Short mmCIF file of C-alpha atoms in Angstrom, two decimals:
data_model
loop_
_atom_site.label_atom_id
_atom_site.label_comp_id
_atom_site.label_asym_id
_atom_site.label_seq_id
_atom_site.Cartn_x
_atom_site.Cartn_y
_atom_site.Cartn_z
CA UNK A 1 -85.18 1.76 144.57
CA UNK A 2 -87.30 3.21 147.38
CA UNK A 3 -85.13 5.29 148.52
CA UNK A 4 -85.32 6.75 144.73
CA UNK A 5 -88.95 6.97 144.60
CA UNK A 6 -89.10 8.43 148.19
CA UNK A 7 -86.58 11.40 147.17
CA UNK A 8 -88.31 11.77 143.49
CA UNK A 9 -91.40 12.10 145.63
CA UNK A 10 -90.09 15.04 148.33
CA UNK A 11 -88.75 16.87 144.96
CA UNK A 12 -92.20 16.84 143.50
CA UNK A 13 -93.46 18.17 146.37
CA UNK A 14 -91.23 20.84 147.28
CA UNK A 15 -91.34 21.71 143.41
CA UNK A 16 -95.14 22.32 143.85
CA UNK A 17 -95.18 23.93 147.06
CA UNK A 18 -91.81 26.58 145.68
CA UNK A 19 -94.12 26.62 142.30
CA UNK A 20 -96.73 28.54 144.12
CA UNK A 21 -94.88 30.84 146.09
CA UNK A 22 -93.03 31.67 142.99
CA UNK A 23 -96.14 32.34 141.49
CA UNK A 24 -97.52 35.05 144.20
CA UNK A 25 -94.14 37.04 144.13
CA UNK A 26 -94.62 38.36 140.47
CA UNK A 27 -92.64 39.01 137.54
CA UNK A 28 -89.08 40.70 138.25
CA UNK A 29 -88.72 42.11 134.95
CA UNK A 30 -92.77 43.36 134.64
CA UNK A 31 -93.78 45.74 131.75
CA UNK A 32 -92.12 49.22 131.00
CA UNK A 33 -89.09 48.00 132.85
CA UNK A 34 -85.77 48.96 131.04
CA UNK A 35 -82.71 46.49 131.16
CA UNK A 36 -79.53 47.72 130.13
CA UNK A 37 -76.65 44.95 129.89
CA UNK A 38 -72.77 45.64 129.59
CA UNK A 39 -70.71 42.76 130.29
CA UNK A 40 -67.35 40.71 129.26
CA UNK A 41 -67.70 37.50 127.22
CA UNK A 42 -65.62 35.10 125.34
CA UNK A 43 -65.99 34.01 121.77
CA UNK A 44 -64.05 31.84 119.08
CA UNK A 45 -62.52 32.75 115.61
CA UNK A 46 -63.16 31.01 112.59
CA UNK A 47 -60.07 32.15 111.04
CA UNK A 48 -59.03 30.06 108.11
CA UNK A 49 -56.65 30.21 104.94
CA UNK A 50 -53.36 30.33 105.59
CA UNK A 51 -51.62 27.29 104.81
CA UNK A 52 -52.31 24.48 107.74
CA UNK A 53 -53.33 27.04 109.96
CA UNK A 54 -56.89 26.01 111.51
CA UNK A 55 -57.27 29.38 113.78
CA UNK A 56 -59.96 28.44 116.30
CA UNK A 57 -58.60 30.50 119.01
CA UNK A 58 -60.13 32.62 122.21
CA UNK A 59 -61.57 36.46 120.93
CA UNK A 60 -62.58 38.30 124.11
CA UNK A 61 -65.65 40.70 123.34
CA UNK A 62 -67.49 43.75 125.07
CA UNK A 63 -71.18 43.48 124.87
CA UNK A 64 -74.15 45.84 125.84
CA UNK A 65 -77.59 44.77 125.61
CA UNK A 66 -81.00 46.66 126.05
CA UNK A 67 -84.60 45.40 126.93
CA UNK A 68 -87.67 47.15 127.37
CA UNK A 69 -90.51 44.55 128.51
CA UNK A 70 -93.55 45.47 126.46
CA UNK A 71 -96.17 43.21 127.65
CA UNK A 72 -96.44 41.84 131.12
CA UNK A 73 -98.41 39.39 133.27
CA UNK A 74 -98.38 37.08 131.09
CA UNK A 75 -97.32 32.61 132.74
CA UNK A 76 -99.42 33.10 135.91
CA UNK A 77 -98.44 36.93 135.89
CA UNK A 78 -94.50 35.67 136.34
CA UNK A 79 -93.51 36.51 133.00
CA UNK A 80 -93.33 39.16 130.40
CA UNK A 81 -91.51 39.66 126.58
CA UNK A 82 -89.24 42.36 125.89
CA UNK A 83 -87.53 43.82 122.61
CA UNK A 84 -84.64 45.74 122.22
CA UNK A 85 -81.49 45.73 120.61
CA UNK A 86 -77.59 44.80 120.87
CA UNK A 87 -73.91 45.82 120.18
CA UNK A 88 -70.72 44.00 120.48
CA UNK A 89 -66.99 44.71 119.95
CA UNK A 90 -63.82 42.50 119.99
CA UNK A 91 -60.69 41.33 119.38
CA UNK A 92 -58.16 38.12 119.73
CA UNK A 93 -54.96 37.07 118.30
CA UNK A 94 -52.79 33.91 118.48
CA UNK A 95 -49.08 32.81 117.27
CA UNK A 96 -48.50 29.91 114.90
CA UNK A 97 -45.15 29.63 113.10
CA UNK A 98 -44.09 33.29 114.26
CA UNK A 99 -47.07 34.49 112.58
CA UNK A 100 -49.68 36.39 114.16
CA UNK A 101 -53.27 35.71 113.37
CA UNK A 102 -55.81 38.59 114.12
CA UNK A 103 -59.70 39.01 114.35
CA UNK A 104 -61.40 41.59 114.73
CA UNK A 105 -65.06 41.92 115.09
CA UNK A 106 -67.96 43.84 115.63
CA UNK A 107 -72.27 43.22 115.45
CA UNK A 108 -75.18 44.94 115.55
CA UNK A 109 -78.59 44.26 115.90
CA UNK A 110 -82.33 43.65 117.66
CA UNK A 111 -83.29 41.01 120.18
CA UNK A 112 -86.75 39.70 121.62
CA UNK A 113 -86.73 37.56 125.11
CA UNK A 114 -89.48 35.81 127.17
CA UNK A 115 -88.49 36.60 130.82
CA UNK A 116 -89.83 34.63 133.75
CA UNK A 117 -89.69 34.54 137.42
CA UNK A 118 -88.88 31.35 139.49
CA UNK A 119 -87.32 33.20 142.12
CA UNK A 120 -87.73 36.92 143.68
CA UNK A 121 -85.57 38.86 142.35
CA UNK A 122 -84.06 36.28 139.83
CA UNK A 123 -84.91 37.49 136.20
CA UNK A 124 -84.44 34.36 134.09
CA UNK A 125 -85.39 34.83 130.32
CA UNK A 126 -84.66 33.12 126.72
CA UNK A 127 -84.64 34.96 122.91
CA UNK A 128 -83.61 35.54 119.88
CA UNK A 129 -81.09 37.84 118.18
CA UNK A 130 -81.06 38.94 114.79
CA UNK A 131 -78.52 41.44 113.38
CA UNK A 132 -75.39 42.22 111.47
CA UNK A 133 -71.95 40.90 112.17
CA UNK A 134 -68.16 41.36 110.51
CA UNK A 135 -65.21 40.00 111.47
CA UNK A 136 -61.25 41.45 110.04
CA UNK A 137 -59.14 39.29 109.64
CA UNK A 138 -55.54 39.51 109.28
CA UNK A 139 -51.72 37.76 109.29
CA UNK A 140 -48.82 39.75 110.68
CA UNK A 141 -45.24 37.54 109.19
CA UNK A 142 -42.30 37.76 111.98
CA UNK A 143 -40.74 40.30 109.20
CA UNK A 144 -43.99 43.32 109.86
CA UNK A 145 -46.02 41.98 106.43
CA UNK A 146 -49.63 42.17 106.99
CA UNK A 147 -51.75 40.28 104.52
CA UNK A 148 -55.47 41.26 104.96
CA UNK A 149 -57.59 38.17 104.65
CA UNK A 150 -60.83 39.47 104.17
CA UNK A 151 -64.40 41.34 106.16
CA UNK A 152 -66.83 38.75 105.89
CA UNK A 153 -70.30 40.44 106.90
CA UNK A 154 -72.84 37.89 107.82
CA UNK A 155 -76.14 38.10 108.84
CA UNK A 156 -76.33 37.36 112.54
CA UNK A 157 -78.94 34.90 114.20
CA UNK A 158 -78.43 33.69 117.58
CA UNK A 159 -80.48 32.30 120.16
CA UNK A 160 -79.40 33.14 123.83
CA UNK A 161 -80.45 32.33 127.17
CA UNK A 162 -79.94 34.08 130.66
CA UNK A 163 -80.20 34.97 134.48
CA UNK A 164 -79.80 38.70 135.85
CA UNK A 165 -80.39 38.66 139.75
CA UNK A 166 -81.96 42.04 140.42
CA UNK A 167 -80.87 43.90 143.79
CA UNK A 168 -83.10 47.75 143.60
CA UNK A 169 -82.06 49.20 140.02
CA UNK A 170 -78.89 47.05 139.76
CA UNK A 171 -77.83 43.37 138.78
CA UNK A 172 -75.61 40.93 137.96
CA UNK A 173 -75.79 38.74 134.70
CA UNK A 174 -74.80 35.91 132.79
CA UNK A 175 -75.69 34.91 129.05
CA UNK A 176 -75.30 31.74 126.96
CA UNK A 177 -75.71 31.97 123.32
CA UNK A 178 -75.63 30.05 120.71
CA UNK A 179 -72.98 32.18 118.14
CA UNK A 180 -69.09 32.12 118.30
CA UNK A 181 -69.28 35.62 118.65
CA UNK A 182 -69.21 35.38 122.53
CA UNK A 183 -70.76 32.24 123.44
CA UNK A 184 -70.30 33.37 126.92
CA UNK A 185 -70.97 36.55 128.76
CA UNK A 186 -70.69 38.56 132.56
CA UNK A 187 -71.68 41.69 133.73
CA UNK A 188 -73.78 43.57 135.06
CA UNK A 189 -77.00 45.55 134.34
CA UNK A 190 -79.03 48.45 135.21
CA UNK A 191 -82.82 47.66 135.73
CA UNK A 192 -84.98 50.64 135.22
#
């Protein structure tokens, strides 16, 4: 048990001690700085209707993302809020039965994110998307039938979290988010 406290205690420390040298480095994404995302991610289908078929299967995606931070110096001048907007485009199928289940799917839409520096040159930030989305769904028979099951548009509200380590006017990134969509995402990203 002391040996808990005493390591509890050095983590506390070296969190307060990193806190303020965080805190004199600045913001890496400050105000008027442009962030433009394109990356790989993976998502899940929700197709349903056929018989016993439960589709939840893998739909890769290709997703670009733009930022422009807005207002800056804001968290001990670490942080800042952007707006901008984002597009995505994909595409999966699976086999069941000899049949071939398809989705397609594409969104649209505007995003806001609080952005905040804990380490130089690491842009962490957090948001919320709000948008358009349809997915196209479709069953191919071993014999070349299609049957067309449907466009369902939805309205599409996601939240998302991040990291983009910034190197000069280039980076790498990784997103979470909360949507089947592509509730996983790589790439990289210009920084302007």
């Amino acid at each position: 048990m002391k040996r808990f406290f005493l390591l509890l205690t050095v983590l506390t420390v070296i969190c307060v001690f990193g806190a303020k040298t965080v805190s004199a480095q600045g913001c890496a994404f400050p105000t008027g700085s442009l962030g433009i995302n394109l990356g790989l991610g993976l998502g899940n289908s929700d197709f349903v209707g056929y018989h016993y078929y439960d589709g939840h299967f893998i739909v890769p995606t290709f997703n670009a993302a733009v930022d422009y931070a807005f207002l800056g110096n804001i968290i001990n001048s670490n942080g800042s809020i952007s707006g901008g907007g984002y597009f995505g485009i994909g595409g999966g199928r699976e086999k069941w039965n000899g049949d071939k289940f398809i989705d397609n799917r594409f969104r649209l839409g505007t995003r806001g994110a609080l952005h905040y520096t804990w380490v130089r040159n690491l842009d962490t930030y957090a948001g919320v998307g709000l948008g358009f989305r349809q997915d196209r769904y479709k069953r191919k028979d071993a014999n070349g039938h299609t049957d067309d099951h449907g466009s369902p548009s939805d309205f599409d509200c996601f939240g998302f979290a991040g990291v983009r380590y910034i190197m000069g006017n280039f980076a790498f990134y990784s997103e979470l988010q909360t949507t089947n969509f592509s509730f996983f995402q790589i790439g990289i990203s210009f920084v302007l």
